[in-house]
PDB file of C-alpha atoms in Angstrom:
ATOM      1  CA  UNK O   1      45.681 -14.278  -3.808  1.00  0.00           C
ATOM      2  CA  UNK O   2      45.884 -10.710  -5.093  1.00  0.00           C
ATOM      3  CA  UNK O   3      43.486  -7.986  -4.051  1.00  0.00           C
ATOM      4  CA  UNK O   4      42.338  -7.613  -7.674  1.00  0.00           C
ATOM      5  CA  UNK O   5      41.407 -11.283  -7.941  1.00  0.00           C
ATOM      6  CA  UNK O   6      39.607 -11.196  -4.613  1.00  0.00           C
ATOM      7  CA  UNK O   7      37.731  -8.105  -5.678  1.00  0.00           C
ATOM      8  CA  UNK O   8      36.819  -9.639  -8.997  1.00  0.00           C
ATOM      9  CA  UNK O   9      35.415 -12.732  -7.327  1.00  0.00           C
ATOM     10  CA  UNK O  10      33.503 -10.623  -4.848  1.00  0.00           C
ATOM     11  CA  UNK O  11      31.905  -8.519  -7.549  1.00  0.00           C
ATOM     12  CA  UNK O  12      31.479 -11.334 -10.051  1.00  0.00           C
ATOM     13  CA  UNK O  13      29.991 -13.886  -7.685  1.00  0.00           C
ATOM     14  CA  UNK O  14      26.305 -14.488  -7.239  1.00  0.00           C
ATOM     15  CA  UNK O  15      24.669 -12.704  -4.324  1.00  0.00           C
ATOM     16  CA  UNK O  16      22.136 -15.390  -3.441  1.00  0.00           C
ATOM     17  CA  UNK O  17      20.416 -13.277  -0.795  1.00  0.00           C
ATOM     18  CA  UNK O  18      19.854 -10.515  -3.334  1.00  0.00           C
ATOM     19  CA  UNK O  19      18.686 -13.017  -5.936  1.00  0.00           C
ATOM     20  CA  UNK O  20      16.200 -14.592  -3.528  1.00  0.00           C
ATOM     21  CA  UNK O  21      15.059 -11.136  -2.383  1.00  0.00           C
ATOM     22  CA  UNK O  22      14.403 -10.150  -5.986  1.00  0.00           C
ATOM     23  CA  UNK O  23      12.556 -13.373  -6.716  1.00  0.00           C
ATOM     24  CA  UNK O  24      10.547 -13.359  -3.477  1.00  0.00           C
ATOM     25  CA  UNK O  25       7.403 -11.609  -4.797  1.00  0.00           C
ATOM     26  CA  UNK O  26       7.313 -13.824  -7.902  1.00  0.00           C
ATOM     27  CA  UNK O  27       8.045 -17.135  -6.197  1.00  0.00           C
ATOM     28  CA  UNK O  28       5.928 -16.280  -3.165  1.00  0.00           C
ATOM     29  CA  UNK O  29       2.879 -15.358  -5.239  1.00  0.00           C
ATOM     30  CA  UNK O  30       3.213 -18.476  -7.392  1.00  0.00           C
ATOM     31  CA  UNK O  31       3.668 -20.720  -4.350  1.00  0.00           C
ATOM     32  CA  UNK O  32       0.590 -19.302  -2.620  1.00  0.00           C
ATOM     33  CA  UNK O  33      -1.578 -19.714  -5.717  1.00  0.00           C
ATOM     34  CA  UNK O  34      -0.498 -23.326  -6.123  1.00  0.00           C
ATOM     35  CA  UNK O  35      -0.940 -24.119  -2.417  1.00  0.00           C
ATOM     36  CA  UNK O  36      -4.388 -22.550  -2.016  1.00  0.00           C
ATOM     37  CA  UNK O  37      -5.540 -24.131  -5.286  1.00  0.00           C
ATOM     38  CA  UNK O  38      -4.997 -27.550  -3.725  1.00  0.00           C
ATOM     39  CA  UNK O  39      -5.933 -26.593  -0.156  1.00  0.00           C
ATOM     40  CA  UNK O  40      -9.333 -25.061  -1.008  1.00  0.00           C
ATOM     41  CA  UNK O  41     -11.939 -26.107  -3.554  1.00  0.00           C
ATOM     42  CA  UNK O  42     -13.194 -22.523  -3.719  1.00  0.00           C
ATOM     43  CA  UNK O  43      -9.932 -20.661  -4.390  1.00  0.00           C
ATOM     44  CA  UNK O  44     -10.030 -20.988  -8.193  1.00  0.00           C
ATOM     45  CA  UNK O  45     -13.761 -20.295  -8.270  1.00  0.00           C
ATOM     46  CA  UNK O  46     -14.663 -17.430 -10.621  1.00  0.00           C
ATOM     47  CA  UNK O  47     -16.653 -15.650  -7.935  1.00  0.00           C
ATOM     48  CA  UNK O  48     -13.748 -15.868  -5.521  1.00  0.00           C
ATOM     49  CA  UNK O  49     -11.385 -14.464  -8.147  1.00  0.00           C
ATOM     50  CA  UNK O  50     -13.719 -11.516  -8.760  1.00  0.00           C
ATOM     51  CA  UNK O  51     -13.928 -10.889  -5.020  1.00  0.00           C
ATOM     52  CA  UNK O  52     -10.150 -11.129  -4.700  1.00  0.00           C
ATOM     53  CA  UNK O  53      -9.677  -8.477  -7.397  1.00  0.00           C
ATOM     54  CA  UNK O  54     -12.164  -5.999  -5.939  1.00  0.00           C
ATOM     55  CA  UNK O  55     -11.187  -6.616  -2.316  1.00  0.00           C
ATOM     56  CA  UNK O  56      -7.488  -6.024  -3.015  1.00  0.00           C
ATOM     57  CA  UNK O  57      -8.006  -2.637  -4.715  1.00  0.00           C
ATOM     58  CA  UNK O  58      -7.689  -0.565  -1.535  1.00  0.00           C
ATOM     59  CA  UNK O  59      -4.567  -2.441  -0.444  1.00  0.00           C
ATOM     60  CA  UNK O  60      -2.883  -1.937  -3.814  1.00  0.00           C
ATOM     61  CA  UNK O  61      -3.650   1.794  -3.879  1.00  0.00           C
ATOM     62  CA  UNK O  62      -2.305   2.315  -0.366  1.00  0.00           C
ATOM     63  CA  UNK O  63       0.756   0.162  -1.119  1.00  0.00           C
ATOM     64  CA  UNK O  64       1.551   2.295  -4.183  1.00  0.00           C
ATOM     65  CA  UNK O  65       1.489   5.401  -2.023  1.00  0.00           C
ATOM     66  CA  UNK O  66       3.536   3.677   0.671  1.00  0.00           C
ATOM     67  CA  UNK O  67       6.159   2.857  -1.958  1.00  0.00           C
ATOM     68  CA  UNK O  68       6.728   6.552  -2.628  1.00  0.00           C
ATOM     69  CA  UNK O  69       6.867   7.330   1.095  1.00  0.00           C
ATOM     70  CA  UNK O  70       9.355   4.556   1.879  1.00  0.00           C
ATOM     71  CA  UNK O  71      11.414   5.511  -1.185  1.00  0.00           C
ATOM     72  CA  UNK O  72      12.190   8.871   0.445  1.00  0.00           C
ATOM     73  CA  UNK O  73      13.103   7.114   3.712  1.00  0.00           C
ATOM     74  CA  UNK O  74       9.858   7.985   5.507  1.00  0.00           C
ATOM     75  CA  UNK O  75       6.895   5.917   6.762  1.00  0.00           C
ATOM     76  CA  UNK O  76       3.149   6.384   7.204  1.00  0.00           C
ATOM     77  CA  UNK O  77       1.566   4.356   9.993  1.00  0.00           C
ATOM     78  CA  UNK O  78      -1.787   6.149   9.830  1.00  0.00           C
ATOM     79  CA  UNK O  79      -3.147   4.835   6.527  1.00  0.00           C
ATOM     80  CA  UNK O  80      -5.427   2.124   7.933  1.00  0.00           C
ATOM     81  CA  UNK O  81      -7.007   4.441  10.502  1.00  0.00           C
ATOM     82  CA  UNK O  82      -7.381   7.256   7.966  1.00  0.00           C
ATOM     83  CA  UNK O  83      -9.107   4.946   5.470  1.00  0.00           C
ATOM     84  CA  UNK O  84     -11.601   3.994   8.186  1.00  0.00           C
ATOM     85  CA  UNK O  85     -12.147   7.647   9.181  1.00  0.00           C
ATOM     86  CA  UNK O  86     -12.641   8.792   5.586  1.00  0.00           C
ATOM     87  CA  UNK O  87     -15.096   5.979   4.855  1.00  0.00           C
ATOM     88  CA  UNK O  88     -17.088   7.039   7.936  1.00  0.00           C
ATOM     89  CA  UNK O  89     -17.116  10.683   6.836  1.00  0.00           C
ATOM     90  CA  UNK O  90     -18.142   9.672   3.320  1.00  0.00           C
ATOM     91  CA  UNK O  91     -21.015   7.518   4.607  1.00  0.00           C
ATOM     92  CA  UNK O  92     -22.224  10.203   6.993  1.00  0.00           C
ATOM     93  CA  UNK O  93     -22.088  12.843   4.274  1.00  0.00           C
ATOM     94  CA  UNK O  94     -24.345  10.766   2.014  1.00  0.00           C
ATOM     95  CA  UNK O  95     -26.608   9.891   4.961  1.00  0.00           C
ATOM     96  CA  UNK O  96     -27.088  13.637   5.504  1.00  0.00           C
ATOM     97  CA  UNK O  97     -28.321  14.145   1.963  1.00  0.00           C
ATOM     98  CA  UNK O  98     -25.119  15.150   0.168  1.00  0.00           C
ATOM     99  CA  UNK O  99     -25.001  13.725  -3.362  1.00  0.00           C
ATOM    100  CA  UNK O 100     -22.371  11.020  -3.756  1.00  0.00           C
ATOM    101  CA  UNK O 101     -20.188  12.909  -6.314  1.00  0.00           C
ATOM    102  CA  UNK O 102     -19.849  15.851  -3.929  1.00  0.00           C
ATOM    103  CA  UNK O 103     -19.332  13.525  -0.953  1.00  0.00           C
ATOM    104  CA  UNK O 104     -16.552  11.706  -2.821  1.00  0.00           C
ATOM    105  CA  UNK O 105     -14.930  14.992  -3.832  1.00  0.00           C
ATOM    106  CA  UNK O 106     -15.006  16.267  -0.234  1.00  0.00           C
ATOM    107  CA  UNK O 107     -13.533  12.983   0.982  1.00  0.00           C
ATOM    108  CA  UNK O 108     -10.637  13.211  -1.476  1.00  0.00           C
ATOM    109  CA  UNK O 109      -9.939  16.840  -0.543  1.00  0.00           C
ATOM    110  CA  UNK O 110      -9.883  15.902   3.125  1.00  0.00           C
ATOM    111  CA  UNK O 111      -7.611  12.934   2.356  1.00  0.00           C
ATOM    112  CA  UNK O 112      -5.097  15.144   0.553  1.00  0.00           C
ATOM    113  CA  UNK O 113      -5.290  17.594   3.464  1.00  0.00           C
ATOM    114  CA  UNK O 114      -4.468  14.870   5.995  1.00  0.00           C
ATOM    115  CA  UNK O 115      -1.574  13.618   3.899  1.00  0.00           C
ATOM    116  CA  UNK O 116      -0.245  17.135   3.417  1.00  0.00           C
ATOM    117  CA  UNK O 117      -0.536  17.812   7.147  1.00  0.00           C
ATOM    118  CA  UNK O 118       1.530  14.694   7.861  1.00  0.00           C
ATOM    119  CA  UNK O 119       4.133  15.922   5.416  1.00  0.00           C
ATOM    120  CA  UNK O 120       4.261  19.484   6.730  1.00  0.00           C
ATOM    121  CA  UNK O 121       4.640  18.412  10.362  1.00  0.00           C
ATOM    122  CA  UNK O 122       7.313  15.879   9.385  1.00  0.00           C
ATOM    123  CA  UNK O 123       9.316  18.186   7.133  1.00  0.00           C
ATOM    124  CA  UNK O 124       8.817  21.656   8.564  1.00  0.00           C
ATOM    125  CA  UNK O 125       8.665  20.483  12.160  1.00  0.00           C
ATOM    126  CA  UNK O 126      11.586  18.095  11.581  1.00  0.00           C
ATOM    127  CA  UNK O 127       9.777  15.364  13.490  1.00  0.00           C
ATOM    128  CA  UNK O 128      10.242  11.717  12.426  1.00  0.00           C
ATOM    129  CA  UNK O 129       7.356  10.590  10.229  1.00  0.00           C
ATOM    130  CA  UNK O 130       7.076   7.506  12.433  1.00  0.00           C
ATOM    131  CA  UNK O 131       5.991   9.705  15.346  1.00  0.00           C
ATOM    132  CA  UNK O 132       3.837  12.067  13.267  1.00  0.00           C
ATOM    133  CA  UNK O 133       1.827   9.337  11.569  1.00  0.00           C
ATOM    134  CA  UNK O 134       1.544   7.342  14.778  1.00  0.00           C
ATOM    135  CA  UNK O 135      -0.125  10.395  16.283  1.00  0.00           C
ATOM    136  CA  UNK O 136      -2.378  10.734  13.233  1.00  0.00           C
ATOM    137  CA  UNK O 137      -3.311   7.065  13.600  1.00  0.00           C
ATOM    138  CA  UNK O 138      -4.507   7.712  17.155  1.00  0.00           C
ATOM    139  CA  UNK O 139      -6.403  10.857  16.147  1.00  0.00           C
ATOM    140  CA  UNK O 140      -8.109   9.224  13.146  1.00  0.00           C
ATOM    141  CA  UNK O 141      -9.081   6.153  15.161  1.00  0.00           C
ATOM    142  CA  UNK O 142     -10.564   8.248  17.949  1.00  0.00           C
ATOM    143  CA  UNK O 143     -12.505  10.503  15.586  1.00  0.00           C
ATOM    144  CA  UNK O 144     -13.929   7.560  13.640  1.00  0.00           C
ATOM    145  CA  UNK O 145     -15.338   5.974  16.786  1.00  0.00           C
ATOM    146  CA  UNK O 146     -16.579   9.299  18.205  1.00  0.00           C
ATOM    147  CA  UNK O 147     -18.373  10.202  14.964  1.00  0.00           C
ATOM    148  CA  UNK O 148     -20.145   6.848  14.784  1.00  0.00           C
ATOM    149  CA  UNK O 149     -20.463   5.753  18.409  1.00  0.00           C
ATOM    150  CA  UNK O 150     -18.663   2.577  17.290  1.00  0.00           C
ATOM    151  CA  UNK O 151     -21.604   1.742  14.970  1.00  0.00           C
ATOM    152  CA  UNK O 152     -21.189   1.379  11.216  1.00  0.00           C
ATOM    153  CA  UNK O 153     -22.933   3.977   9.054  1.00  0.00           C
ATOM    154  CA  UNK O 154     -24.808   2.250   6.179  1.00  0.00           C
ATOM    155  CA  UNK O 155     -24.579   3.568   2.621  1.00  0.00           C
ATOM    156  CA  UNK O 156     -27.900   3.279   0.804  1.00  0.00           C
ATOM    157  CA  UNK O 157     -27.038   4.951  -2.501  1.00  0.00           C
ATOM    158  CA  UNK O 158     -27.195   2.073  -4.976  1.00  0.00           C
ATOM    159  CA  UNK O 159     -25.604   4.101  -7.775  1.00  0.00           C
ATOM    160  CA  UNK O 160     -22.511   4.731  -5.643  1.00  0.00           C
ATOM    161  CA  UNK O 161     -22.326   1.122  -4.456  1.00  0.00           C
ATOM    162  CA  UNK O 162     -22.661  -0.298  -7.964  1.00  0.00           C
ATOM    163  CA  UNK O 163     -20.262   2.171  -9.587  1.00  0.00           C
ATOM    164  CA  UNK O 164     -17.329   1.625  -7.240  1.00  0.00           C
ATOM    165  CA  UNK O 165     -17.785  -2.099  -6.666  1.00  0.00           C
ATOM    166  CA  UNK O 166     -19.780  -4.108  -9.182  1.00  0.00           C
ATOM    167  CA  UNK O 167     -19.854  -2.000 -12.376  1.00  0.00           C
ATOM    168  CA  UNK O 168     -17.380  -2.619 -15.169  1.00  0.00           C
ATOM    169  CA  UNK O 169     -15.791  -0.671 -18.017  1.00  0.00           C
ATOM    170  CA  UNK O 170     -15.285  -2.785 -21.152  1.00  0.00           C
ATOM    171  CA  UNK O 171     -15.733  -5.837 -18.964  1.00  0.00           C
ATOM    172  CA  UNK O 172     -13.117  -4.690 -16.428  1.00  0.00           C
ATOM    173  CA  UNK O 173     -14.339  -3.992 -12.854  1.00  0.00           C
ATOM    174  CA  UNK O 174     -14.195  -0.287 -11.972  1.00  0.00           C
ATOM    175  CA  UNK O 175     -11.934  -0.878  -8.928  1.00  0.00           C
ATOM    176  CA  UNK O 176      -9.442  -2.631 -11.204  1.00  0.00           C
ATOM    177  CA  UNK O 177      -9.594   0.261 -13.695  1.00  0.00           C
ATOM    178  CA  UNK O 178      -8.865   2.741 -10.911  1.00  0.00           C
ATOM    179  CA  UNK O 179      -5.957   0.616  -9.662  1.00  0.00           C
ATOM    180  CA  UNK O 180      -4.546   0.324 -13.197  1.00  0.00           C
ATOM    181  CA  UNK O 181      -4.650   4.101 -13.679  1.00  0.00           C
ATOM    182  CA  UNK O 182      -2.947   4.726 -10.322  1.00  0.00           C
ATOM    183  CA  UNK O 183      -0.319   2.083 -11.055  1.00  0.00           C
ATOM    184  CA  UNK O 184       0.542   3.534 -14.470  1.00  0.00           C
ATOM    185  CA  UNK O 185       0.713   7.091 -13.103  1.00  0.00           C
ATOM    186  CA  UNK O 186       3.053   6.037 -10.283  1.00  0.00           C
ATOM    187  CA  UNK O 187       5.169   3.946 -12.648  1.00  0.00           C
ATOM    188  CA  UNK O 188       5.570   6.752 -15.175  1.00  0.00           C
ATOM    189  CA  UNK O 189       6.268   9.252 -12.391  1.00  0.00           C
ATOM    190  CA  UNK O 190       9.168   7.226 -11.000  1.00  0.00           C
ATOM    191  CA  UNK O 191      10.567   6.031 -14.323  1.00  0.00           C
ATOM    192  CA  UNK O 192      10.038   8.965 -16.688  1.00  0.00           C
ATOM    193  CA  UNK O 193       9.946  12.228 -14.748  1.00  0.00           C
ATOM    194  CA  UNK O 194      12.466  14.500 -13.055  1.00  0.00           C
ATOM    195  CA  UNK O 195      10.308  14.373  -9.930  1.00  0.00           C
ATOM    196  CA  UNK O 196      10.708  10.593  -9.791  1.00  0.00           C
ATOM    197  CA  UNK O 197      14.473  10.784 -10.192  1.00  0.00           C
ATOM    198  CA  UNK O 198      14.594  13.381  -7.434  1.00  0.00           C
ATOM    199  CA  UNK O 199      12.709  11.032  -5.091  1.00  0.00           C
ATOM    200  CA  UNK O 200      15.358   8.343  -5.592  1.00  0.00           C
ATOM    201  CA  UNK O 201      18.054  10.921  -4.903  1.00  0.00           C
ATOM    202  CA  UNK O 202      16.307  12.124  -1.737  1.00  0.00           C
ATOM    203  CA  UNK O 203      15.962   8.584  -0.440  1.00  0.00           C
ATOM    204  CA  UNK O 204      19.598   7.764  -1.153  1.00  0.00           C
ATOM    205  CA  UNK O 205      21.002  10.937   0.439  1.00  0.00           C
ATOM    206  CA  UNK O 206      18.687  13.840   1.228  1.00  0.00           C
ATOM    207  CA  UNK O 207      21.508  16.259   2.079  1.00  0.00           C
ATOM    208  CA  UNK O 208      23.400  15.526  -1.122  1.00  0.00           C
ATOM    209  CA  UNK O 209      20.180  15.949  -3.079  1.00  0.00           C
ATOM    210  CA  UNK O 210      19.574  19.320  -1.422  1.00  0.00           C
ATOM    211  CA  UNK O 211      23.087  20.500  -2.239  1.00  0.00           C
ATOM    212  CA  UNK O 212      22.462  19.432  -5.849  1.00  0.00           C
ATOM    213  CA  UNK O 213      19.484  21.766  -6.079  1.00  0.00           C
ATOM    214  CA  UNK O 214      16.651  19.321  -5.358  1.00  0.00           C
ATOM    215  CA  UNK O 215      13.708  20.854  -3.476  1.00  0.00           C
ATOM    216  CA  UNK O 216      13.793  18.184  -0.787  1.00  0.00           C
ATOM    217  CA  UNK O 217      11.184  19.704   1.533  1.00  0.00           C
ATOM    218  CA  UNK O 218       8.670  20.427  -1.218  1.00  0.00           C
ATOM    219  CA  UNK O 219       9.073  16.986  -2.767  1.00  0.00           C
ATOM    220  CA  UNK O 220       8.629  15.204   0.561  1.00  0.00           C
ATOM    221  CA  UNK O 221       5.445  17.121   1.324  1.00  0.00           C
ATOM    222  CA  UNK O 222       4.200  16.356  -2.196  1.00  0.00           C
ATOM    223  CA  UNK O 223       4.789  12.640  -1.625  1.00  0.00           C
ATOM    224  CA  UNK O 224       2.721  12.704   1.569  1.00  0.00           C
ATOM    225  CA  UNK O 225      -0.038  14.577  -0.312  1.00  0.00           C
ATOM    226  CA  UNK O 226      -0.020  11.884  -3.018  1.00  0.00           C
ATOM    227  CA  UNK O 227      -0.159   9.272  -0.271  1.00  0.00           C
ATOM    228  CA  UNK O 228      -3.226  11.070   1.099  1.00  0.00           C
ATOM    229  CA  UNK O 229      -4.939  11.082  -2.300  1.00  0.00           C
ATOM    230  CA  UNK O 230      -4.387   7.350  -2.819  1.00  0.00           C
ATOM    231  CA  UNK O 231      -5.641   6.675   0.716  1.00  0.00           C
ATOM    232  CA  UNK O 232      -8.744   8.743  -0.086  1.00  0.00           C
ATOM    233  CA  UNK O 233      -9.485   6.771  -3.246  1.00  0.00           C
ATOM    234  CA  UNK O 234      -8.894   3.577  -1.298  1.00  0.00           C
ATOM    235  CA  UNK O 235     -11.397   4.744   1.331  1.00  0.00           C
ATOM    236  CA  UNK O 236     -14.042   5.309  -1.361  1.00  0.00           C
ATOM    237  CA  UNK O 237     -13.519   1.786  -2.710  1.00  0.00           C
ATOM    238  CA  UNK O 238     -13.518   0.336   0.811  1.00  0.00           C
ATOM    239  CA  UNK O 239     -16.798   2.047   1.672  1.00  0.00           C
ATOM    240  CA  UNK O 240     -18.461   0.788  -1.518  1.00  0.00           C
ATOM    241  CA  UNK O 241     -17.174  -2.744  -0.927  1.00  0.00           C
ATOM    242  CA  UNK O 242     -18.483  -2.858   2.657  1.00  0.00           C
ATOM    243  CA  UNK O 243     -21.619  -0.855   1.903  1.00  0.00           C
ATOM    244  CA  UNK O 244     -20.955   1.281   4.950  1.00  0.00           C
ATOM    245  CA  UNK O 245     -18.525   3.478   6.797  1.00  0.00           C
ATOM    246  CA  UNK O 246     -17.078   1.364   9.599  1.00  0.00           C
ATOM    247  CA  UNK O 247     -14.698   2.805  12.223  1.00  0.00           C
ATOM    248  CA  UNK O 248     -12.749  -0.446  12.515  1.00  0.00           C
ATOM    249  CA  UNK O 249     -12.856  -1.486   8.873  1.00  0.00           C
ATOM    250  CA  UNK O 250      -9.105  -1.583   8.133  1.00  0.00           C
ATOM    251  CA  UNK O 251      -7.277  -3.059  11.139  1.00  0.00           C
ATOM    252  CA  UNK O 252      -4.456  -4.680   9.146  1.00  0.00           C
ATOM    253  CA  UNK O 253      -4.230  -2.335   6.152  1.00  0.00           C
ATOM    254  CA  UNK O 254      -1.118  -0.497   7.351  1.00  0.00           C
ATOM    255  CA  UNK O 255       0.730  -3.740   8.066  1.00  0.00           C
ATOM    256  CA  UNK O 256      -0.355  -5.208   4.725  1.00  0.00           C
ATOM    257  CA  UNK O 257       0.740  -2.134   2.764  1.00  0.00           C
ATOM    258  CA  UNK O 258       4.165  -2.002   4.412  1.00  0.00           C
ATOM    259  CA  UNK O 259       4.560  -5.753   3.918  1.00  0.00           C
ATOM    260  CA  UNK O 260       3.745  -5.398   0.204  1.00  0.00           C
ATOM    261  CA  UNK O 261       6.412  -2.720  -0.255  1.00  0.00           C
ATOM    262  CA  UNK O 262       9.064  -4.637   1.714  1.00  0.00           C
ATOM    263  CA  UNK O 263       8.287  -7.896  -0.090  1.00  0.00           C
ATOM    264  CA  UNK O 264       8.696  -5.892  -3.300  1.00  0.00           C
ATOM    265  CA  UNK O 265      12.329  -5.298  -2.378  1.00  0.00           C
ATOM    266  CA  UNK O 266      12.162  -1.670  -1.242  1.00  0.00           C
ATOM    267  CA  UNK O 267      14.719  -0.492   1.288  1.00  0.00           C
ATOM    268  CA  UNK O 268      13.321   0.813   4.560  1.00  0.00           C
ATOM    269  CA  UNK O 269      16.249   3.248   4.567  1.00  0.00           C
ATOM    270  CA  UNK O 270      15.116   4.812   1.296  1.00  0.00           C
ATOM    271  CA  UNK O 271      16.659   5.147  -2.145  1.00  0.00           C
ATOM    272  CA  UNK O 272      15.315   1.942  -3.667  1.00  0.00           C
ATOM    273  CA  UNK O 273      11.770   0.864  -4.528  1.00  0.00           C
ATOM    274  CA  UNK O 274       9.823  -0.596  -7.432  1.00  0.00           C
ATOM    275  CA  UNK O 275       6.205   0.086  -8.315  1.00  0.00           C
ATOM    276  CA  UNK O 276       5.910  -3.175 -10.270  1.00  0.00           C
ATOM    277  CA  UNK O 277       7.366  -5.262  -7.474  1.00  0.00           C
ATOM    278  CA  UNK O 278       5.132  -3.497  -4.934  1.00  0.00           C
ATOM    279  CA  UNK O 279       2.153  -4.523  -7.065  1.00  0.00           C
ATOM    280  CA  UNK O 280       3.331  -8.133  -6.920  1.00  0.00           C
ATOM    281  CA  UNK O 281       3.870  -7.824  -3.174  1.00  0.00           C
ATOM    282  CA  UNK O 282       0.355  -6.440  -2.719  1.00  0.00           C
ATOM    283  CA  UNK O 283      -1.101  -9.274  -4.795  1.00  0.00           C
ATOM    284  CA  UNK O 284       0.848 -11.757  -2.667  1.00  0.00           C
ATOM    285  CA  UNK O 285      -0.635 -10.288   0.519  1.00  0.00           C
ATOM    286  CA  UNK O 286      -4.124 -10.189  -1.047  1.00  0.00           C
ATOM    287  CA  UNK O 287      -3.905 -13.842  -2.084  1.00  0.00           C
ATOM    288  CA  UNK O 288      -2.583 -14.741   1.363  1.00  0.00           C
ATOM    289  CA  UNK O 289      -5.500 -12.932   3.048  1.00  0.00           C
ATOM    290  CA  UNK O 290      -8.032 -14.528   0.737  1.00  0.00           C
ATOM    291  CA  UNK O 291      -6.613 -18.029   1.064  1.00  0.00           C
ATOM    292  CA  UNK O 292      -6.367 -17.922   4.861  1.00  0.00           C
ATOM    293  CA  UNK O 293      -9.989 -16.778   5.078  1.00  0.00           C
ATOM    294  CA  UNK O 294     -11.066 -19.666   2.848  1.00  0.00           C
ATOM    295  CA  UNK O 295      -9.167 -22.063   5.112  1.00  0.00           C
ATOM    296  CA  UNK O 296     -10.730 -20.497   8.233  1.00  0.00           C
ATOM    297  CA  UNK O 297      -7.330 -19.659   9.695  1.00  0.00           C
ATOM    298  CA  UNK O 298      -7.522 -17.664  12.923  1.00  0.00           C
ATOM    299  CA  UNK O 299      -7.119 -13.894  12.451  1.00  0.00           C
ATOM    300  CA  UNK O 300      -4.349 -13.742  15.054  1.00  0.00           C
ATOM    301  CA  UNK O 301      -2.457 -16.454  13.195  1.00  0.00           C
ATOM    302  CA  UNK O 302      -2.760 -14.387  10.013  1.00  0.00           C
ATOM    303  CA  UNK O 303      -0.875 -11.550  11.703  1.00  0.00           C
ATOM    304  CA  UNK O 304       1.854 -13.982  12.703  1.00  0.00           C
ATOM    305  CA  UNK O 305       2.247 -15.229   9.141  1.00  0.00           C
ATOM    306  CA  UNK O 306       2.515 -11.670   7.783  1.00  0.00           C
ATOM    307  CA  UNK O 307       4.987 -10.723  10.483  1.00  0.00           C
ATOM    308  CA  UNK O 308       7.207 -13.687   9.586  1.00  0.00           C
ATOM    309  CA  UNK O 309       7.097 -12.715   5.896  1.00  0.00           C
ATOM    310  CA  UNK O 310       8.125  -9.145   6.715  1.00  0.00           C
ATOM    311  CA  UNK O 311      11.012 -10.348   8.879  1.00  0.00           C
ATOM    312  CA  UNK O 312      12.238 -12.694   6.139  1.00  0.00           C
ATOM    313  CA  UNK O 313      12.117  -9.893   3.574  1.00  0.00           C
ATOM    314  CA  UNK O 314      13.959  -7.459   5.861  1.00  0.00           C
ATOM    315  CA  UNK O 315      16.660 -10.006   6.728  1.00  0.00           C
ATOM    316  CA  UNK O 316      17.167 -10.806   3.033  1.00  0.00           C
ATOM    317  CA  UNK O 317      17.461  -7.073   2.329  1.00  0.00           C
ATOM    318  CA  UNK O 318      20.035  -6.717   5.089  1.00  0.00           C
ATOM    319  CA  UNK O 319      22.130  -9.624   3.830  1.00  0.00           C
ATOM    320  CA  UNK O 320      21.792  -8.588   0.180  1.00  0.00           C
ATOM    321  CA  UNK O 321      23.095  -5.114   0.943  1.00  0.00           C
ATOM    322  CA  UNK O 322      26.141  -6.502   2.707  1.00  0.00           C
ATOM    323  CA  UNK O 323      24.894  -5.650   6.193  1.00  0.00           C
ATOM    324  CA  UNK O 324      24.635  -1.931   5.445  1.00  0.00           C
TER     325      UNK O 324
END
């Protein structure tokens, strides 16, 4: 058999691993909805659906930011701890008499500052983001517990609680409106802007992108700042949902966000990611969390299930890319 024929068959054949990887968020989400619909009488309940939508808002926001970070071949392990810390700071600010609009604004500024700091240390210090954000995770966790003495700080401002949890705009819950805006902005950024194209180039080959005139350092720091902003908004929604600032409020958020991005087909080595598929991955994780709670599945078992899903997605990615 000639080399040309062999090559033609290789390129023309179906890559089943890639096909299954691409279909994973769609098939997985559909399968979970069908399963939990039969397994629980409460899953298709209107109230449960409303709770699912509002409860998943923070996860989706953080997953969108994580998509940008993973696209440039970086990682942020601090997001769950930072969300908890920011929600504590927000609650304490309002408890000390600061009006909620100012408290929210200060929280978002601090969130962008933390994200930018992660980016600066990673890029300027040339330290792997894995190590930098792992350190930030430890710092944020410690500060959250020191600030509160391991006791949740209640939020008593009803206007704040209603606005960011139960209020609606044209019949659409405010958290869903915020998520939709963030999703569209991220989608347009990656699909329609030079900045988005540069992020793909950086993830594929940072050195080649630099030699082509791309401001690699500046763009990476910007991505971490955007990650910080989305984490800050997620913290505001988390605090309103819980009605308090709790130091241990987001124990699995980092794992869930990374799982959503990986299930969405992003490469952990950078250069490939999809905002739409991340959204589907985040919804899959949200439905999984909701369904397992309804079925009273042990929390430890939930971590095992998510870990298995991540491993399956990573193995499919490895096979689909030809072992590269």
